[in-house]
């Protein structure tokens, strides 16, 4: 099993550009989520999904969209990137008990 | 609102020492508590998961305890090694949906 995979590993954007961070898992987990990690702030929940077709907002959802069309994939879309979205983004999937994290995407917005 | 605190923020110990990392949470109605390890520039690796009905979990040299009534969890590392150097994060699970609230971590350095 590959576990949780994320692409790309690194990305640089200009302010106002849009992009999609990809996340996939092969463990057949219903629960998936996105976190951002910032120095001094820890990890904060952006959006989560409890199954295909079901998504909800976390603590810091503004500026991000998600959708869940399949159990395996949970992409995170930045609609109009801002410097405040410079961060490391982690995707996670869970089986209702334990959560497993991907390797992260380091995003810089200039 | 659940808040998770980890003390100390950083810890340096000589190799071979036993050590304890602390985690406290404000809302005792947690679903579970999970300890993670994060190496620089890497993702999170799950170390131990304690369900709300459990008191402790063990894996090798690691032992995690949970006391819901006092809002505290500890991660005990026995006979520390330089390879244990990393940031350790605890996260409280707030419900069956699985959303985690993280502490800011303890950065551990084990000196040879």
Short mmCIF file of C-alpha atoms in Angstrom, two decimals, chain A residues 31 33 35 37 40-45 48-50 56-57 59 90 96-104 106, chain B residues 1 31-32 34 36 38 41-49 51 89 95-104:
data_model
loop_
_atom_site.label_atom_id
_atom_site.label_comp_id
_atom_site.label_asym_id
_atom_site.label_seq_id
_atom_site.Cartn_x
_atom_site.Cartn_y
_atom_site.Cartn_z
CA UNK A 31 -12.52 10.00 6.40
CA UNK A 33 -8.92 15.85 5.72
CA UNK A 35 -4.41 20.58 7.43
CA UNK A 37 1.10 23.76 9.27
CA UNK A 40 4.09 28.96 15.84
CA UNK A 41 0.54 27.95 14.88
CA UNK A 42 0.77 24.18 14.68
CA UNK A 43 -1.50 22.16 12.41
CA UNK A 44 -4.96 23.53 11.71
CA UNK A 45 -7.83 21.79 9.98
CA UNK A 48 -12.64 17.38 5.90
CA UNK A 49 -14.82 14.69 4.36
CA UNK A 50 -16.55 11.71 5.97
CA UNK A 56 -17.38 20.18 5.66
CA UNK A 57 -15.35 23.12 6.87
CA UNK A 59 -11.06 25.78 11.50
CA UNK A 90 -0.90 17.89 4.83
CA UNK A 96 -12.55 6.22 12.39
CA UNK A 97 -9.85 5.51 14.97
CA UNK A 98 -6.39 6.36 13.70
CA UNK A 99 -5.29 8.93 11.15
CA UNK A 100 -2.48 8.64 8.65
CA UNK A 101 -0.76 11.59 7.06
CA UNK A 102 0.78 12.22 3.67
CA UNK A 103 4.29 13.67 3.16
CA UNK A 104 3.02 17.21 2.63
CA UNK A 106 5.23 22.99 0.63
CA UNK B 1 -13.32 24.99 22.11
CA UNK B 31 -12.76 10.55 21.35
CA UNK B 32 -9.10 9.55 21.33
CA UNK B 34 -2.89 10.34 19.08
CA UNK B 36 2.85 11.66 16.19
CA UNK B 38 7.61 14.62 12.69
CA UNK B 41 10.72 18.63 6.34
CA UNK B 42 8.72 15.42 6.57
CA UNK B 43 5.18 14.31 7.23
CA UNK B 44 3.65 12.98 10.43
CA UNK B 45 4.20 9.41 11.55
CA UNK B 46 1.65 7.96 13.94
CA UNK B 47 3.30 6.56 17.07
CA UNK B 48 0.49 5.64 19.46
CA UNK B 49 -3.27 5.97 19.60
CA UNK B 51 -8.94 5.46 22.77
CA UNK B 89 2.99 16.17 18.40
CA UNK B 95 -15.50 12.87 17.75
CA UNK B 96 -16.15 9.90 15.50
CA UNK B 97 -15.60 12.16 12.51
CA UNK B 98 -11.94 12.10 13.40
CA UNK B 99 -11.10 15.79 13.43
CA UNK B 100 -7.87 16.34 15.34
CA UNK B 101 -6.82 19.34 17.41
CA UNK B 102 -3.03 19.51 17.58
CA UNK B 103 -0.61 20.85 20.11
CA UNK B 104 2.35 22.85 18.81
#
